[in-house]
GROMACS .gro file of N, CA and C in nm:
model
  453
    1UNK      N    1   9.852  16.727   7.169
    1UNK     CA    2   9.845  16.631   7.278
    1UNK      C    3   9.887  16.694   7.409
    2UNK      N    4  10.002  16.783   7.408
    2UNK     CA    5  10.022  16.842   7.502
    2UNK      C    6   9.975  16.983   7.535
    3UNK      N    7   9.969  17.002   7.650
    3UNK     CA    8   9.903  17.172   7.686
    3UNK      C    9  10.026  17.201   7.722
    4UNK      N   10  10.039  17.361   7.749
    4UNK     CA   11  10.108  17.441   7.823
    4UNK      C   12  10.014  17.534   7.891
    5UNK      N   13  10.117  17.499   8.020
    5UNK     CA   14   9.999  17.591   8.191
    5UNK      C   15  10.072  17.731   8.186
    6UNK      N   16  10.039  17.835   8.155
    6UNK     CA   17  10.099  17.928   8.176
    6UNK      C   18  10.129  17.941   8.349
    7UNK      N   19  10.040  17.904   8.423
    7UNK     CA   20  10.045  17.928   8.587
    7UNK      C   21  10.156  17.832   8.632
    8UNK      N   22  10.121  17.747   8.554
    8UNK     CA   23  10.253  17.641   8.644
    8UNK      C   24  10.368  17.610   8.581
    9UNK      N   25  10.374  17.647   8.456
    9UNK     CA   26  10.483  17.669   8.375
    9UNK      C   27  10.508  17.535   8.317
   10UNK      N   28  10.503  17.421   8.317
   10UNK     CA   29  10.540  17.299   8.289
   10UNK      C   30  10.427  17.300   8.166
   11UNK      N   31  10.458  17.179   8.117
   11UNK     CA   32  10.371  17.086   7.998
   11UNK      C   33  10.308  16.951   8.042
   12UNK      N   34  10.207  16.984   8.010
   12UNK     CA   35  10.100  16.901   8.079
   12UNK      C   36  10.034  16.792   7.975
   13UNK      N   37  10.041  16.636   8.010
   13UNK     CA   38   9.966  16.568   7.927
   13UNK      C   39   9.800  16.556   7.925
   14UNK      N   40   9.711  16.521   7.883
   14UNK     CA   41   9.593  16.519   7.873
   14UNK      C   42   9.557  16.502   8.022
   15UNK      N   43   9.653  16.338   8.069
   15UNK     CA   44   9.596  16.346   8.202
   15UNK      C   45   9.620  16.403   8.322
   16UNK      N   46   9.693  16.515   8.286
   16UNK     CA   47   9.729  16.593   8.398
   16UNK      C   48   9.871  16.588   8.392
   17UNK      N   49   9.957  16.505   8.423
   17UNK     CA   50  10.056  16.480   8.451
   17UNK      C   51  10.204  16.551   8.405
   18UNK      N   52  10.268  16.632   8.484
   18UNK     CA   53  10.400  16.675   8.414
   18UNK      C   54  10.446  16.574   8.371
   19UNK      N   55  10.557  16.649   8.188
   19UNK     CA   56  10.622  16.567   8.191
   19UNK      C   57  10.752  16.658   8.180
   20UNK      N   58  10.874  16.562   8.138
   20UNK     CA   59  11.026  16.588   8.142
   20UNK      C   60  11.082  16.722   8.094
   21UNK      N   61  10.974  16.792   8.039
   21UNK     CA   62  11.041  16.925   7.984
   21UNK      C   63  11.019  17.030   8.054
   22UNK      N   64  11.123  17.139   8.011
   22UNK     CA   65  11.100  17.298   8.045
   22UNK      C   66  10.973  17.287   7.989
   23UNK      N   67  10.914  17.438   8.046
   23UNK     CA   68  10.791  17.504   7.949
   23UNK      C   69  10.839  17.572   7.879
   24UNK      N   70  10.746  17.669   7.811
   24UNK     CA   71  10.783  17.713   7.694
   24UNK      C   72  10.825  17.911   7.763
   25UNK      N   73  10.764  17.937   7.889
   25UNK     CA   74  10.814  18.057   7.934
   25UNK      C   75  10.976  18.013   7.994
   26UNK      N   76  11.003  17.916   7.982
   26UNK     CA   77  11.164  17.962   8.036
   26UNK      C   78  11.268  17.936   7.922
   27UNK      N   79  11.156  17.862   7.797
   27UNK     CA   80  11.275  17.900   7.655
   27UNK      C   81  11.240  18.011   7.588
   28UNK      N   82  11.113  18.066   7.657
   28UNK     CA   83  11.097  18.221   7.586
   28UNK      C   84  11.188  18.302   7.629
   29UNK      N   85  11.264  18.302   7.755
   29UNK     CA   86  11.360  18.426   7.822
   29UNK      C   87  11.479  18.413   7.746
   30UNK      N   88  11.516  18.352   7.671
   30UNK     CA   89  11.642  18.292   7.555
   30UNK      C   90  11.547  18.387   7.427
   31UNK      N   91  11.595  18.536   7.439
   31UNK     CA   92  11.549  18.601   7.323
   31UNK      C   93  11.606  18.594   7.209
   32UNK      N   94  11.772  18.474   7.152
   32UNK     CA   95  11.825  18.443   7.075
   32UNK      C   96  11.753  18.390   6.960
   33UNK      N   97  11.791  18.481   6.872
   33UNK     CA   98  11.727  18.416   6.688
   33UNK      C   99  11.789  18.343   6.634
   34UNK      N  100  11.944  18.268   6.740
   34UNK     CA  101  11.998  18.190   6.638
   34UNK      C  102  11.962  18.019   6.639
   35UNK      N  103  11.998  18.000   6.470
   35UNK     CA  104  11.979  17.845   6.493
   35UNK      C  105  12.099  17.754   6.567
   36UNK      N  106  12.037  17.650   6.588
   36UNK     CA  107  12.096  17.550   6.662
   36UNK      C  108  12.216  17.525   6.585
   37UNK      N  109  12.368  17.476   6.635
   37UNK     CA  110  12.473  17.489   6.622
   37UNK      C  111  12.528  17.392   6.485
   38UNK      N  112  12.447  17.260   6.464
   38UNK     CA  113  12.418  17.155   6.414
   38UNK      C  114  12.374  17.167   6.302
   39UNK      N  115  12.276  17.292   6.271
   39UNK     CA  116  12.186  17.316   6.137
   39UNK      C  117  12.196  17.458   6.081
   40UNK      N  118  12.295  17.477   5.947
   40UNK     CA  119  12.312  17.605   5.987
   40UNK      C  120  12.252  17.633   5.832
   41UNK      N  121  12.196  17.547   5.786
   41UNK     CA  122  12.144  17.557   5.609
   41UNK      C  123  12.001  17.618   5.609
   42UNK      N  124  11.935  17.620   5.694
   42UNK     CA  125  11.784  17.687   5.699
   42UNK      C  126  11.693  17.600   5.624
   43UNK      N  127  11.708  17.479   5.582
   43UNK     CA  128  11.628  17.401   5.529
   43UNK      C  129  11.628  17.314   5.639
   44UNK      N  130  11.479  17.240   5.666
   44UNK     CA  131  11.492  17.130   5.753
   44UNK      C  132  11.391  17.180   5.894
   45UNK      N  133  11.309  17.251   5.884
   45UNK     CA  134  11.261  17.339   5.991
   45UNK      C  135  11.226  17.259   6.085
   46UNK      N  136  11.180  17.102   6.095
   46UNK     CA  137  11.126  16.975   6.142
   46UNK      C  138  11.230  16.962   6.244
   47UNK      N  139  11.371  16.938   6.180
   47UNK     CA  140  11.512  16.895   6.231
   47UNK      C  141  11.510  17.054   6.371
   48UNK      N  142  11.478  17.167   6.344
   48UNK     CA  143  11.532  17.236   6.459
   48UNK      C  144  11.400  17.240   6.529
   49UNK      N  145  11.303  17.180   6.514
   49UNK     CA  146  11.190  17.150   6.643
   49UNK      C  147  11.294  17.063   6.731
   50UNK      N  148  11.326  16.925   6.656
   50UNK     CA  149  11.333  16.860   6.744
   50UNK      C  150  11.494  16.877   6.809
   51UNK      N  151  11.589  16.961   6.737
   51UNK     CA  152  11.690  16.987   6.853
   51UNK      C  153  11.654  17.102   6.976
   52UNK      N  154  11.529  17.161   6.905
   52UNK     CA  155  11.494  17.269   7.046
   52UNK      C  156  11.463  17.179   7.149
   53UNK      N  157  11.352  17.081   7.117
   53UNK     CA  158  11.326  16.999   7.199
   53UNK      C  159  11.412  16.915   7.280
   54UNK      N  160  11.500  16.877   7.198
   54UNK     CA  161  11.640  16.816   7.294
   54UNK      C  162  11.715  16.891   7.352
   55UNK      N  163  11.689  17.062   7.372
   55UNK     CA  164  11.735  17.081   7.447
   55UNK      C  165  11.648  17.141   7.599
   56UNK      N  166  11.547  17.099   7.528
   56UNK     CA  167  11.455  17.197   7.647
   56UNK      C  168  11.390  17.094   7.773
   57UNK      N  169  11.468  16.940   7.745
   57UNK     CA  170  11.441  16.793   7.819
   57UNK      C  171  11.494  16.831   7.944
   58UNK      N  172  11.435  16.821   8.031
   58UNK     CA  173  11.423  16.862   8.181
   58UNK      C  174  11.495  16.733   8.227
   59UNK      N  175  11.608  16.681   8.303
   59UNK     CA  176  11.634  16.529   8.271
   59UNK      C  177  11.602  16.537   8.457
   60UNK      N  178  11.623  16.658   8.520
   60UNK     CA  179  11.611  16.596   8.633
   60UNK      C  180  11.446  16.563   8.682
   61UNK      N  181  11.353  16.629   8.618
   61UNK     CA  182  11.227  16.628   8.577
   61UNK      C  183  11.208  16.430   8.538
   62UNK      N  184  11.266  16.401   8.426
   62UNK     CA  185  11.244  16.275   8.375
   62UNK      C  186  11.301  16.193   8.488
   63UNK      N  187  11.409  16.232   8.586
   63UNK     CA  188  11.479  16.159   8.627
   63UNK      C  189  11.382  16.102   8.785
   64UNK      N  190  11.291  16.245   8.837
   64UNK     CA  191  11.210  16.213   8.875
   64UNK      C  192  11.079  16.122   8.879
   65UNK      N  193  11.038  16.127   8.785
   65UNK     CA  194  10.922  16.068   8.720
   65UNK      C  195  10.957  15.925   8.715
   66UNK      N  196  11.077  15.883   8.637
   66UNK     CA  197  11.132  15.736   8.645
   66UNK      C  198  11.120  15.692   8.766
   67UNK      N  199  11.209  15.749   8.865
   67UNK     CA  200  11.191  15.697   9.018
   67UNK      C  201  11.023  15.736   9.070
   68UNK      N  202  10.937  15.768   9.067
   68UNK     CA  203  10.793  15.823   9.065
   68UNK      C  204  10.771  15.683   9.044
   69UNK      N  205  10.753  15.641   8.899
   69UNK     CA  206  10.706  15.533   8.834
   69UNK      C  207  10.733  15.381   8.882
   70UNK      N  208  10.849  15.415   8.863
   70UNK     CA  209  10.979  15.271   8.972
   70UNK      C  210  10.895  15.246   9.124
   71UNK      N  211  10.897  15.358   9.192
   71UNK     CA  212  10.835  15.361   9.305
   71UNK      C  213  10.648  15.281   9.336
   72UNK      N  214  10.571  15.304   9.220
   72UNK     CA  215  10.483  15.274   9.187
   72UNK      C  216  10.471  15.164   9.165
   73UNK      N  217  10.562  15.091   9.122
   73UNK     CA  218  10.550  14.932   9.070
   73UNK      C  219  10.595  14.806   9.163
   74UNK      N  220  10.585  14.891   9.295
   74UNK     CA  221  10.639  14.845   9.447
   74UNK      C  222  10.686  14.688   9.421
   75UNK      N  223  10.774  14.686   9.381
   75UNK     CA  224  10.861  14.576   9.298
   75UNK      C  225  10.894  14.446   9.455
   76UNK      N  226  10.942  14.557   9.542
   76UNK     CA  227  10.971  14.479   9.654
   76UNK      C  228  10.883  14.450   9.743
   77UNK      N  229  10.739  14.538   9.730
   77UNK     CA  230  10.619  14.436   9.832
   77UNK      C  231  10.581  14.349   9.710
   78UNK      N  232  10.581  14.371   9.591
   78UNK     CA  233  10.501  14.205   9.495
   78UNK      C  234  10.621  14.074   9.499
   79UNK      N  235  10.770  14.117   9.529
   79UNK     CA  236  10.875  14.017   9.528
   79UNK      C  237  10.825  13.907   9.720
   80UNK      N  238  10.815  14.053   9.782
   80UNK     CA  239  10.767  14.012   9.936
   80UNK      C  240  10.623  13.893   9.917
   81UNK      N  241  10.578  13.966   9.860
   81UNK     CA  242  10.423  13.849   9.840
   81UNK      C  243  10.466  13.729   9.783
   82UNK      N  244  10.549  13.724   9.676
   82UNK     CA  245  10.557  13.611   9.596
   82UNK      C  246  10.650  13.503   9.626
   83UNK      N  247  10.762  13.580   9.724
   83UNK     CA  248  10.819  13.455   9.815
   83UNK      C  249  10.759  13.395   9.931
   84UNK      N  250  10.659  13.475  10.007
   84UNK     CA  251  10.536  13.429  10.104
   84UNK      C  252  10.454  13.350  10.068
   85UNK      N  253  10.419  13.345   9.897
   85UNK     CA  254  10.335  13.270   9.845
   85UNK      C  255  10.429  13.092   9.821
   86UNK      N  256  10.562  13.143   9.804
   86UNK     CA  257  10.643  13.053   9.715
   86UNK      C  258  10.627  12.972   9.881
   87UNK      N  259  10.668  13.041   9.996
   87UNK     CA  260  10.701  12.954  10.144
   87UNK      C  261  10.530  12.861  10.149
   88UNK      N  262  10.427  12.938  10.142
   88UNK     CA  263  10.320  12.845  10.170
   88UNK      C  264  10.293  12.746  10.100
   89UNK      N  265  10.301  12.724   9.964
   89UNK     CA  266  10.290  12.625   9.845
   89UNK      C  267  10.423  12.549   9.889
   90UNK      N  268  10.531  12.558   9.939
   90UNK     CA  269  10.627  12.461   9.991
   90UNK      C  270  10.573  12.408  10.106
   91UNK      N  271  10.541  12.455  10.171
   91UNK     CA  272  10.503  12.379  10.294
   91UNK      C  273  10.343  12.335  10.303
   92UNK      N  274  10.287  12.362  10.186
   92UNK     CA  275  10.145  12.297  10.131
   92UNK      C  276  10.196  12.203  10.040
   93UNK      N  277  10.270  12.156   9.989
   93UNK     CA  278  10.329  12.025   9.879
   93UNK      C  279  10.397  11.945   9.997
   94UNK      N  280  10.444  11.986  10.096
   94UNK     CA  281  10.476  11.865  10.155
   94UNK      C  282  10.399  11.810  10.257
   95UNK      N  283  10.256  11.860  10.272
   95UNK     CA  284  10.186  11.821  10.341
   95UNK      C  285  10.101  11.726  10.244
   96UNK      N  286  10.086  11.807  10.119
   96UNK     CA  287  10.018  11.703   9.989
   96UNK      C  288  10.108  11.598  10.012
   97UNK      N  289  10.169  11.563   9.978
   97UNK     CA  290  10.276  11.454   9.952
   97UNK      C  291  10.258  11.379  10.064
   98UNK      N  292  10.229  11.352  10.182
   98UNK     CA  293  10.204  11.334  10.334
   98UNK      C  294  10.098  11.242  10.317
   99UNK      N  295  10.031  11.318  10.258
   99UNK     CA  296   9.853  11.322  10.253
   99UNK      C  297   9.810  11.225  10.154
  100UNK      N  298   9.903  11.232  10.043
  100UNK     CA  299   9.879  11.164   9.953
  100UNK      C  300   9.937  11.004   9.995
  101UNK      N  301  10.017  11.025  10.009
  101UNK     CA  302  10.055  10.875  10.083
  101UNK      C  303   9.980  10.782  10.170
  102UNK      N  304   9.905  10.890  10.251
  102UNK     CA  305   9.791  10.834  10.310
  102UNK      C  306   9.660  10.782  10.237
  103UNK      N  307   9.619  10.877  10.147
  103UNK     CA  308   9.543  10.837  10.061
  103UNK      C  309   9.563  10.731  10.001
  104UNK      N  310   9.661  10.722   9.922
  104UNK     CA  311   9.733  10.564   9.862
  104UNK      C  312   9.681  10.462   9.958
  105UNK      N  313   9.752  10.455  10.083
  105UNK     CA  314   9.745  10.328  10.160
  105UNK      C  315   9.596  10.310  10.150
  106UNK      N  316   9.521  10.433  10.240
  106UNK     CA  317   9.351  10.421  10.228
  106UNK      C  318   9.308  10.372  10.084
  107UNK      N  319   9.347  10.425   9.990
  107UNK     CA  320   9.288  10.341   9.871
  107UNK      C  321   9.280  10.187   9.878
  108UNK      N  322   9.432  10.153   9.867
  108UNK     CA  323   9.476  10.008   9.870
  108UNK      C  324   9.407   9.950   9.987
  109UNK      N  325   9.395  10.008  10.095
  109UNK     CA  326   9.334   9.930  10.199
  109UNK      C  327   9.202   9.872  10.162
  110UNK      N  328   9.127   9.999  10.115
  110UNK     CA  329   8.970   9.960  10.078
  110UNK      C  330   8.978   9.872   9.918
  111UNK      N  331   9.013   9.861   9.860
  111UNK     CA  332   9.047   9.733   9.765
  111UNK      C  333   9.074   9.627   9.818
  112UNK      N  334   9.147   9.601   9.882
  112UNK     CA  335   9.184   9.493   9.956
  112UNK      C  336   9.045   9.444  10.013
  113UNK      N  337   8.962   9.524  10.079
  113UNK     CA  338   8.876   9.484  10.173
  113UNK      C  339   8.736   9.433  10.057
  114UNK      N  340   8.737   9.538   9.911
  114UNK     CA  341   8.636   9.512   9.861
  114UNK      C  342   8.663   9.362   9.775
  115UNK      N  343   8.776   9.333   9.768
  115UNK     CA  344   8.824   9.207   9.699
  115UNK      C  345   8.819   9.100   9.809
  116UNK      N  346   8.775   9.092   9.916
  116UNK     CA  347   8.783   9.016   9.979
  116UNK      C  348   8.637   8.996  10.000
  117UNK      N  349   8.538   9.077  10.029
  117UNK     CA  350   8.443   9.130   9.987
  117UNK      C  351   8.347   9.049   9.889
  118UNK      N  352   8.396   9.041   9.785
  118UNK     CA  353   8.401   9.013   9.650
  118UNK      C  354   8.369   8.858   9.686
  119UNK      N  355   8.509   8.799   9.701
  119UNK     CA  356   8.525   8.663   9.736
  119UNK      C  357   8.442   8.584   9.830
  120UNK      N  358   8.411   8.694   9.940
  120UNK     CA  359   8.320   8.649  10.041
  120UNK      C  360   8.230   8.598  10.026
  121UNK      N  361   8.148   8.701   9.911
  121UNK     CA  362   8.038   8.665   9.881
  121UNK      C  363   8.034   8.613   9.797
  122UNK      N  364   8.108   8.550   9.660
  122UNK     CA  365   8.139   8.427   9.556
  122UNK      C  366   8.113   8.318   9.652
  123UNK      N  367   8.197   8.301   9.821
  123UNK     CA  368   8.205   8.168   9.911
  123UNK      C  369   8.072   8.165   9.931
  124UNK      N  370   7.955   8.246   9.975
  124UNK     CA  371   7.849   8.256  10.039
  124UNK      C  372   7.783   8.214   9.919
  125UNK      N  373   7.724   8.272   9.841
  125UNK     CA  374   7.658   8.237   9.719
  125UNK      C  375   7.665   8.100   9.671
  126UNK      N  376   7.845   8.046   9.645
  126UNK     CA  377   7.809   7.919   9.630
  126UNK      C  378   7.788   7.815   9.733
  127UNK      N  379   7.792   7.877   9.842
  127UNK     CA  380   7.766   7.776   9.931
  127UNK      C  381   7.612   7.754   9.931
  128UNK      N  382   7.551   7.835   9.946
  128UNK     CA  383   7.354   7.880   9.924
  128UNK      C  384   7.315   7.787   9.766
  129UNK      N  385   7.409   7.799   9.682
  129UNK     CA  386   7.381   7.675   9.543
  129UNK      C  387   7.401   7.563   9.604
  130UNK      N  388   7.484   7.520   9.654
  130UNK     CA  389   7.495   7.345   9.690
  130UNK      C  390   7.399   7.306   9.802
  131UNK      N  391   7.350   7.438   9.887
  131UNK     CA  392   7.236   7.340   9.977
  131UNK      C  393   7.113   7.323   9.880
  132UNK      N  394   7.115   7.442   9.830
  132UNK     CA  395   6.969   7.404   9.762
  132UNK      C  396   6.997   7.288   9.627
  133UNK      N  397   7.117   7.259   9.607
  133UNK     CA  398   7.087   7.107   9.534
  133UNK      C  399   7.117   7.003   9.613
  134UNK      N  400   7.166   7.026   9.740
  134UNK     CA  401   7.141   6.913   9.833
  134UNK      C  402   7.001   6.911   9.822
  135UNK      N  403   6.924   7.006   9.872
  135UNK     CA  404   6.759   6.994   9.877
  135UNK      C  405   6.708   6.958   9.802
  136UNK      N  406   6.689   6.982   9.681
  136UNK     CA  407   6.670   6.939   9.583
  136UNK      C  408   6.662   6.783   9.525
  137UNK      N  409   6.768   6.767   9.505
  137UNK     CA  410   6.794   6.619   9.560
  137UNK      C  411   6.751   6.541   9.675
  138UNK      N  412   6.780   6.589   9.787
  138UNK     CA  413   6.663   6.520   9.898
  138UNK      C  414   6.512   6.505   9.880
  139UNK      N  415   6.404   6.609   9.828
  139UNK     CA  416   6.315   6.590   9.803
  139UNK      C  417   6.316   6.485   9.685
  140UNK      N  418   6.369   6.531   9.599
  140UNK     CA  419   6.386   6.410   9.458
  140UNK      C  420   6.352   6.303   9.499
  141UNK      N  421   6.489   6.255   9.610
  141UNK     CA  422   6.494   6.055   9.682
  141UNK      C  423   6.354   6.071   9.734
  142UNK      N  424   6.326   6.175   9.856
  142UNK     CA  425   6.149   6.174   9.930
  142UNK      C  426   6.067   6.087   9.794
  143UNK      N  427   6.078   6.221   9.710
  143UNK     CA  428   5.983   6.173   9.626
  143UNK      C  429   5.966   6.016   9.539
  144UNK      N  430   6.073   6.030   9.504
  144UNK     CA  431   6.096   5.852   9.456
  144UNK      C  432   6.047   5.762   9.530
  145UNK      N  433   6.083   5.772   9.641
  145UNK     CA  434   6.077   5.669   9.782
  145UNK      C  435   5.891   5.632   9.789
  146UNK      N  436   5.816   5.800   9.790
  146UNK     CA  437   5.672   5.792   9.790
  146UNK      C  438   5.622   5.691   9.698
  147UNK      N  439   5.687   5.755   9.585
  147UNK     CA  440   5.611   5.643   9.487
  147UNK      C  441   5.659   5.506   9.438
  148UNK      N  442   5.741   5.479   9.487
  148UNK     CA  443   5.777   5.374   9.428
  148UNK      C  444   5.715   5.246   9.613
  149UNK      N  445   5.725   5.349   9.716
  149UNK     CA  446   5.599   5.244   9.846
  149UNK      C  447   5.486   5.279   9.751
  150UNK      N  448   5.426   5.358   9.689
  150UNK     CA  449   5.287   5.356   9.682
  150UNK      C  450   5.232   5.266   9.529
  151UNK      N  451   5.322   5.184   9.496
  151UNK     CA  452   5.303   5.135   9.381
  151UNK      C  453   5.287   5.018   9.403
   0.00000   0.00000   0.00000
């Protein structure tokens, strides 16, 4: 997974990127054959990879990269956005709320008007039934009246 750059000396991941360790030319100048202080049985060959490796951790290398990374996740322009966002949605809810109140009344108003509305035209309608059985009736008597002179 990892390369080693002989030119640049570091260890390189696929995508380019240093990471936290020495390379392997500045644990080559350590021409020492001995094992690590920890393992002195010669069984375990796995176990002294990985104490070479713990010792060959570059921390100011890692220590970089963390702040690299940290830096990258611009924590304080997305905190900046999200309280700018938090100020406009406050002062957009209390204009809703404003607004909505208005709406309410406008609702209720136009109910009011269509219920009256309503009624208006129940008054009109039945008033338009009783002439026409006044009429109705008037022709009726006409008519009676005709025939009962013409008899």
């Amino acid at each position: 997974l990892y390369k080693t750059s002989r030119s640049q000396g570091d260890l390189k991941d696929p995508s380019g990127m240093e990471t936290p360790h020495k390379s392997q030319d500045s644990v080559a100048g350590d021409d020492t054959d001995e094992e690590p202080a920890g393992d002195k049985s010669g069984t375990g060959g796995g176990e002294e990879e990985e104490e070479e490796e713990e010792e060959e951790y570059d921390f100011r290398s890692a220590a970089h990269r963390v702040g690299f990374l940290l830096d990258n996740l611009k924590s304080d322009k997305r905190t900046e956005v999200m309280e700018s966002l938090e100020d406009w949605y406050l002062k957009r809810l209390e204009t809703i709320e404003a607004e909505q109140g208005e709406l309410i009344t406008l609702e209720d108003d136009e109910a009011s008007r269509e219920k009256d509305m309503k009624d208006s035209l129940k008054l009109l309608l039945q008033g338009l039934e009783e002439k026409q059985m006044r009429e109705v009736k008037v022709l009726s008597q006409c008519n009676d009246t005709l025939h009962a002179g013409a008899s």
